[in-house]
């Protein structure tokens, strides 16, 4: 059986190459939580890469064997959840983290359901469809991360806030990656939004429609900011170091949505990223927020208009 330490080391390399934002935030966790976060990320990254025919989140392309890829992801994930050695470091990472925590197995299956939507070339028709998708590919990861941080699976109020952070991340991703998704024949803008803006199907990246597309990207960014703000309300339930990491990640990733909105029609000229200096700024700022999390965020009700994850 592969040694845990070796799998953790591999997972650390994967997060370092796959997401500098998450890697930076993960350094703020205590060692046990940090290792489990790396393990979970490695599994999520492997599933995403398999589904999209990419490597470490880069080079997404249209795949012609989506159903076979989904079946492979499902099979290896079920082996891991059953406690079986898979022989793939990323899926053995899930085996370890699932075995060490009280993570409900349905969370992992909910994530795979998101990959199934992409495999079926699904498109959202309504805002609710969009949020369902965001839950399956990111919101549920927030729930899994919360469990890794010690949140009980029956603490639905805190899990809702953790889900909100995942939703914020995904909405920011969608806004940033509209052009990249279009090149892979994907579009996550709800059909009703495109109809509202009088953008013909499949034409949203055409130059004549850029100002209208900018309106929709800013809508996504505004939504992301609302869920980011709500997620902060869950941090009083976390330890200081976990709250620090969550708040840093919220700020770092939140800047992606804010930059998309600020760039307007030029949002897709170059890929939006956060600089090392911006990351350090959020890490420093979030320490103070984490220290004062009870005063800043405790007792703040979750806004009723926000979409709520399935139970």
CSV table of C-alpha atoms in Angstrom, one decimal:
chain,number,residue,atom,x,y,z
A,1,UNK,CA,0.0,0.0,0.0
A,2,UNK,CA,1.4,3.4,-0.9
A,3,UNK,CA,2.6,5.4,2.1
A,4,UNK,CA,0.4,8.2,3.3
A,5,UNK,CA,3.4,10.6,3.4
A,6,UNK,CA,4.2,9.9,-0.2
A,7,UNK,CA,0.6,10.5,-1.3
A,8,UNK,CA,0.5,13.8,0.7
A,9,UNK,CA,3.7,14.9,-0.9
A,10,UNK,CA,2.4,14.2,-4.4
A,11,UNK,CA,-0.9,16.1,-3.5
A,12,UNK,CA,1.2,19.0,-2.3
A,13,UNK,CA,3.0,19.2,-5.7
A,14,UNK,CA,-0.4,19.0,-7.5
A,15,UNK,CA,-1.9,21.9,-5.6
A,16,UNK,CA,1.3,23.9,-6.0
A,17,UNK,CA,1.1,23.5,-9.8
A,18,UNK,CA,-2.7,23.5,-10.2
A,19,UNK,CA,-3.7,26.5,-8.2
A,20,UNK,CA,-1.4,29.0,-6.7
A,21,UNK,CA,-4.4,30.8,-5.0
A,22,UNK,CA,-5.5,27.6,-3.1
A,23,UNK,CA,-1.9,26.6,-2.4
A,24,UNK,CA,-1.2,30.0,-0.8
A,25,UNK,CA,-4.3,29.8,1.3
A,26,UNK,CA,-3.6,26.2,2.4
A,27,UNK,CA,-0.4,27.2,4.1
A,28,UNK,CA,-2.5,28.9,6.8
A,29,UNK,CA,-4.1,25.7,8.0
A,30,UNK,CA,-2.6,23.6,10.8
A,31,UNK,CA,-0.6,20.7,9.4
A,32,UNK,CA,-3.3,18.0,9.6
A,33,UNK,CA,-5.9,20.2,8.0
A,34,UNK,CA,-3.4,21.4,5.3
A,35,UNK,CA,-2.5,17.8,4.4
A,36,UNK,CA,-6.2,16.8,4.1
A,37,UNK,CA,-6.9,19.9,2.0
A,38,UNK,CA,-4.1,18.9,-0.4
A,39,UNK,CA,-5.4,15.4,-0.6
A,40,UNK,CA,-8.9,16.6,-1.4
A,41,UNK,CA,-7.6,19.0,-4.0
A,42,UNK,CA,-5.6,16.3,-5.7
A,43,UNK,CA,-8.7,14.1,-6.2
A,44,UNK,CA,-10.8,17.1,-7.4
A,45,UNK,CA,-8.0,18.2,-9.8
A,46,UNK,CA,-7.6,14.6,-11.2
A,47,UNK,CA,-11.4,14.3,-11.8
A,48,UNK,CA,-11.5,17.7,-13.5
A,49,UNK,CA,-8.5,17.0,-15.6
A,50,UNK,CA,-9.9,13.6,-16.7
A,51,UNK,CA,-13.3,15.0,-17.5
A,52,UNK,CA,-11.9,18.0,-19.5
A,53,UNK,CA,-8.9,16.3,-21.2
A,54,UNK,CA,-6.6,18.8,-19.6
A,55,UNK,CA,-3.5,18.8,-17.4
A,56,UNK,CA,-3.5,20.5,-14.0
A,57,UNK,CA,-6.4,22.7,-15.0
A,58,UNK,CA,-4.9,23.9,-18.3
A,59,UNK,CA,-5.5,23.1,-22.0
A,60,UNK,CA,-9.2,22.2,-21.7
A,61,UNK,CA,-10.5,20.7,-25.0
A,62,UNK,CA,-13.4,18.9,-26.4
A,63,UNK,CA,-13.2,15.2,-25.7
A,64,UNK,CA,-14.9,12.5,-27.8
A,65,UNK,CA,-15.0,9.8,-25.0
A,66,UNK,CA,-16.7,11.8,-22.2
A,67,UNK,CA,-18.9,8.9,-21.1
A,68,UNK,CA,-15.8,6.6,-20.8
A,69,UNK,CA,-14.0,9.2,-18.8
A,70,UNK,CA,-16.9,9.7,-16.5
A,71,UNK,CA,-17.2,5.9,-15.9
A,72,UNK,CA,-13.5,5.8,-15.0
A,73,UNK,CA,-13.9,8.7,-12.6
A,74,UNK,CA,-16.9,7.0,-11.0
A,75,UNK,CA,-15.2,3.6,-10.7
A,76,UNK,CA,-12.0,4.9,-9.1
A,77,UNK,CA,-14.0,7.2,-6.8
A,78,UNK,CA,-16.2,4.3,-5.6
A,79,UNK,CA,-13.1,2.2,-5.0
A,80,UNK,CA,-11.6,5.0,-2.9
A,81,UNK,CA,-14.8,5.5,-0.9
A,82,UNK,CA,-14.9,1.8,-0.2
A,83,UNK,CA,-11.4,2.0,1.3
A,84,UNK,CA,-9.7,0.1,-1.5
A,85,UNK,CA,-6.3,0.9,-2.7
A,86,UNK,CA,-6.8,2.4,-6.2
A,87,UNK,CA,-3.2,2.6,-7.4
A,88,UNK,CA,-3.7,6.2,-8.6
A,89,UNK,CA,-2.2,8.8,-6.1
A,90,UNK,CA,-5.1,11.3,-6.6
A,91,UNK,CA,-7.8,8.7,-5.9
A,92,UNK,CA,-5.9,7.1,-3.1
A,93,UNK,CA,-5.8,10.7,-1.7
A,94,UNK,CA,-9.6,10.6,-1.5
A,95,UNK,CA,-9.4,7.2,0.1
A,96,UNK,CA,-7.2,8.6,2.8
A,97,UNK,CA,-9.2,11.8,3.5
A,98,UNK,CA,-12.5,10.0,3.4
A,99,UNK,CA,-11.2,7.4,5.9
A,100,UNK,CA,-9.8,10.0,8.3
A,101,UNK,CA,-12.9,12.3,8.4
A,102,UNK,CA,-16.6,12.1,8.7
A,103,UNK,CA,-17.1,13.2,5.1
A,104,UNK,CA,-20.4,12.0,3.7
A,105,UNK,CA,-19.8,9.9,0.6
A,106,UNK,CA,-22.7,11.6,-1.1
A,107,UNK,CA,-20.6,14.8,-1.3
A,108,UNK,CA,-18.1,13.0,-3.6
A,109,UNK,CA,-21.0,11.6,-5.7
A,110,UNK,CA,-22.5,15.1,-5.9
A,111,UNK,CA,-19.3,16.4,-7.4
A,112,UNK,CA,-19.2,13.6,-10.0
A,113,UNK,CA,-22.8,14.5,-10.9
A,114,UNK,CA,-21.4,17.9,-12.0
A,115,UNK,CA,-19.0,16.1,-14.4
A,116,UNK,CA,-21.9,14.1,-15.7
A,117,UNK,CA,-23.7,17.3,-16.7
A,118,UNK,CA,-20.7,18.4,-18.7
A,119,UNK,CA,-20.4,14.9,-20.3
A,120,UNK,CA,-24.0,15.2,-21.4
A,121,UNK,CA,-23.2,18.6,-23.0
A,122,UNK,CA,-25.7,20.2,-20.6
A,123,UNK,CA,-26.4,23.9,-20.7
A,124,UNK,CA,-28.2,26.0,-18.0
A,125,UNK,CA,-31.5,27.5,-19.1
A,126,UNK,CA,-32.3,29.5,-15.9
A,127,UNK,CA,-30.4,31.1,-13.0
A,128,UNK,CA,-31.5,28.2,-10.8
A,129,UNK,CA,-29.9,25.7,-13.4
A,130,UNK,CA,-26.7,27.7,-13.2
A,131,UNK,CA,-26.6,27.5,-9.4
A,132,UNK,CA,-27.4,23.8,-9.4
A,133,UNK,CA,-24.3,23.3,-11.6
A,134,UNK,CA,-22.2,25.6,-9.5
A,135,UNK,CA,-23.2,23.5,-6.4
A,136,UNK,CA,-22.2,20.2,-8.1
A,137,UNK,CA,-18.8,21.4,-9.4
A,138,UNK,CA,-17.7,23.7,-6.5
A,139,UNK,CA,-20.3,24.3,-3.8
A,140,UNK,CA,-20.1,20.7,-2.6
A,141,UNK,CA,-16.3,21.0,-2.5
A,142,UNK,CA,-16.8,23.8,0.0
A,143,UNK,CA,-18.9,21.4,2.1
A,144,UNK,CA,-16.2,18.8,1.9
A,145,UNK,CA,-13.5,21.3,2.9
A,146,UNK,CA,-15.7,22.3,5.9
A,147,UNK,CA,-15.8,18.7,7.1
A,148,UNK,CA,-12.0,18.5,6.7
A,149,UNK,CA,-11.8,21.6,9.0
A,150,UNK,CA,-13.9,19.8,11.6
A,151,UNK,CA,-17.4,20.9,10.9
A,152,UNK,CA,-20.0,18.2,11.7
A,153,UNK,CA,-21.9,16.9,8.7
A,154,UNK,CA,-25.2,17.7,10.4
A,155,UNK,CA,-24.1,21.4,11.0
A,156,UNK,CA,-26.2,22.6,8.0
A,157,UNK,CA,-25.9,26.3,8.8
A,158,UNK,CA,-22.1,26.2,8.6
A,159,UNK,CA,-22.1,23.9,5.6
A,160,UNK,CA,-24.4,26.3,3.8
A,161,UNK,CA,-21.8,29.1,4.3
A,162,UNK,CA,-19.0,26.7,3.2
A,163,UNK,CA,-21.1,25.9,0.1
A,164,UNK,CA,-21.5,29.7,-0.5
A,165,UNK,CA,-17.7,30.1,-0.8
A,166,UNK,CA,-17.6,27.3,-3.4
A,167,UNK,CA,-20.4,29.0,-5.3
A,168,UNK,CA,-18.6,32.3,-5.2
A,169,UNK,CA,-15.5,30.7,-6.6
A,170,UNK,CA,-17.4,29.0,-9.4
A,171,UNK,CA,-19.3,32.1,-10.4
A,172,UNK,CA,-15.9,33.9,-10.6
A,173,UNK,CA,-14.5,31.1,-12.7
A,174,UNK,CA,-17.4,31.2,-15.1
A,175,UNK,CA,-17.1,35.0,-15.6
A,176,UNK,CA,-13.3,34.7,-16.1
A,177,UNK,CA,-13.4,31.7,-18.4
A,178,UNK,CA,-16.2,32.6,-20.8
A,179,UNK,CA,-13.8,32.8,-23.8
A,180,UNK,CA,-11.9,29.6,-22.8
A,181,UNK,CA,-15.2,27.7,-22.3
A,182,UNK,CA,-16.4,28.9,-25.7
A,183,UNK,CA,-13.3,27.5,-27.4
A,184,UNK,CA,-14.2,24.1,-25.8
A,185,UNK,CA,-17.8,24.4,-27.1
A,186,UNK,CA,-19.2,25.2,-23.6
A,187,UNK,CA,-21.3,28.0,-22.3
A,188,UNK,CA,-22.5,28.4,-18.7
A,189,UNK,CA,-24.4,31.6,-19.2
A,190,UNK,CA,-28.1,30.7,-18.8
A,191,UNK,CA,-30.1,30.7,-22.0
A,192,UNK,CA,-32.6,33.1,-20.4
A,193,UNK,CA,-29.8,35.6,-19.8
A,194,UNK,CA,-28.7,35.5,-23.4
A,195,UNK,CA,-32.3,35.9,-24.6
A,196,UNK,CA,-32.7,38.9,-22.2
A,197,UNK,CA,-29.6,40.5,-23.8
A,198,UNK,CA,-30.7,39.5,-27.4
A,199,UNK,CA,-27.5,37.5,-27.9
A,200,UNK,CA,-28.1,34.7,-30.5
A,201,UNK,CA,-27.1,31.1,-29.3
A,202,UNK,CA,-23.3,30.5,-29.8
A,203,UNK,CA,-22.6,34.1,-30.7
A,204,UNK,CA,-21.8,35.6,-27.3
A,205,UNK,CA,-18.0,35.9,-28.0
A,206,UNK,CA,-18.6,37.8,-31.3
A,207,UNK,CA,-17.3,41.4,-31.2
A,208,UNK,CA,-20.7,43.0,-31.8
A,209,UNK,CA,-22.1,41.4,-28.6
A,210,UNK,CA,-19.1,42.3,-26.3
A,211,UNK,CA,-20.8,45.1,-24.4
A,212,UNK,CA,-23.8,42.9,-23.7
A,213,UNK,CA,-21.6,40.1,-22.6
A,214,UNK,CA,-19.8,42.5,-20.3
A,215,UNK,CA,-23.2,43.2,-18.6
A,216,UNK,CA,-23.6,39.4,-18.0
A,217,UNK,CA,-20.1,39.0,-16.7
A,218,UNK,CA,-20.6,41.8,-14.2
A,219,UNK,CA,-23.8,40.1,-13.1
A,220,UNK,CA,-21.8,37.0,-12.4
A,221,UNK,CA,-19.2,39.0,-10.5
A,222,UNK,CA,-21.9,40.7,-8.4
A,223,UNK,CA,-23.4,37.3,-7.6
A,224,UNK,CA,-20.0,35.9,-6.7
A,225,UNK,CA,-19.5,38.8,-4.3
A,226,UNK,CA,-22.8,38.2,-2.6
A,227,UNK,CA,-21.9,34.5,-1.9
A,228,UNK,CA,-18.4,35.5,-0.8
A,229,UNK,CA,-19.8,37.9,1.7
A,230,UNK,CA,-22.2,35.2,3.0
A,231,UNK,CA,-19.4,32.6,3.3
A,232,UNK,CA,-17.6,34.9,5.8
A,233,UNK,CA,-20.6,34.3,8.1
A,234,UNK,CA,-19.5,30.7,8.6
A,235,UNK,CA,-16.0,31.5,9.9
A,236,UNK,CA,-17.0,31.9,13.6
A,237,UNK,CA,-17.6,28.1,13.6
A,238,UNK,CA,-14.0,27.5,12.6
A,239,UNK,CA,-10.7,27.5,14.4
A,240,UNK,CA,-8.5,30.6,14.0
A,241,UNK,CA,-6.2,29.1,11.4
A,242,UNK,CA,-9.0,27.5,9.4
A,243,UNK,CA,-10.9,30.8,9.4
A,244,UNK,CA,-7.7,32.6,8.4
A,245,UNK,CA,-7.3,30.3,5.4
A,246,UNK,CA,-11.0,30.6,4.4
A,247,UNK,CA,-11.0,34.4,4.6
A,248,UNK,CA,-7.7,34.6,2.6
A,249,UNK,CA,-9.1,32.3,-0.1
A,250,UNK,CA,-12.3,34.3,-0.2
A,251,UNK,CA,-10.4,37.5,-0.7
A,252,UNK,CA,-7.8,36.1,-3.2
A,253,UNK,CA,-10.4,34.4,-5.4
A,254,UNK,CA,-12.9,37.2,-4.9
A,255,UNK,CA,-10.4,39.5,-6.6
A,256,UNK,CA,-10.8,37.5,-9.8
A,257,UNK,CA,-14.5,38.4,-10.0
A,258,UNK,CA,-13.8,42.0,-9.1
A,259,UNK,CA,-11.1,42.2,-11.8
A,260,UNK,CA,-13.4,40.7,-14.4
A,261,UNK,CA,-16.0,43.4,-13.6
A,262,UNK,CA,-13.4,46.2,-13.6
A,263,UNK,CA,-11.9,45.2,-17.0
A,264,UNK,CA,-15.3,45.5,-18.7
A,265,UNK,CA,-15.1,44.7,-22.4
A,266,UNK,CA,-11.4,43.7,-22.1
A,267,UNK,CA,-12.0,41.1,-19.4
A,268,UNK,CA,-11.0,38.3,-21.8
A,269,UNK,CA,-8.0,39.9,-23.6
A,270,UNK,CA,-5.7,38.2,-21.0
A,271,UNK,CA,-6.5,35.6,-18.4
A,272,UNK,CA,-7.4,37.3,-15.1
A,273,UNK,CA,-5.2,36.2,-12.2
A,274,UNK,CA,-4.2,37.5,-8.8
A,275,UNK,CA,-0.6,38.6,-8.3
A,276,UNK,CA,1.7,37.3,-5.6
A,277,UNK,CA,1.5,40.7,-3.9
A,278,UNK,CA,-2.3,40.6,-3.9
A,279,UNK,CA,-2.2,37.1,-2.3
A,280,UNK,CA,0.2,38.3,0.4
A,281,UNK,CA,-2.0,41.3,1.0
A,282,UNK,CA,-5.1,39.1,1.6
A,283,UNK,CA,-3.1,36.8,3.8
A,284,UNK,CA,-2.1,39.7,6.0
A,285,UNK,CA,-5.5,41.3,6.0
A,286,UNK,CA,-7.3,38.0,6.7
A,287,UNK,CA,-5.3,37.4,9.9
A,288,UNK,CA,-7.0,40.4,11.4
A,289,UNK,CA,-10.4,39.4,10.1
A,290,UNK,CA,-10.0,35.9,11.5
A,291,UNK,CA,-8.9,37.2,14.9
A,292,UNK,CA,-12.1,39.4,15.0
A,293,UNK,CA,-14.4,36.9,13.3
A,294,UNK,CA,-16.8,36.7,16.2
A,295,UNK,CA,-17.3,40.5,16.2
A,296,UNK,CA,-17.3,40.8,12.4
A,297,UNK,CA,-19.4,37.9,11.3
A,298,UNK,CA,-21.2,36.1,14.2
A,299,UNK,CA,-24.9,36.3,14.1
A,300,UNK,CA,-25.1,37.6,10.6
A,301,UNK,CA,-28.1,35.9,9.0
A,302,UNK,CA,-27.7,34.3,5.6
A,303,UNK,CA,-29.5,36.4,3.0
A,304,UNK,CA,-32.8,34.8,2.2
A,305,UNK,CA,-32.5,35.5,-1.5
A,306,UNK,CA,-29.4,33.4,-1.9
A,307,UNK,CA,-29.7,30.0,-3.6
A,308,UNK,CA,-29.6,27.1,-1.0
A,309,UNK,CA,-27.8,23.8,-1.6
A,310,UNK,CA,-29.8,20.5,-1.8
A,311,UNK,CA,-30.0,18.6,1.5
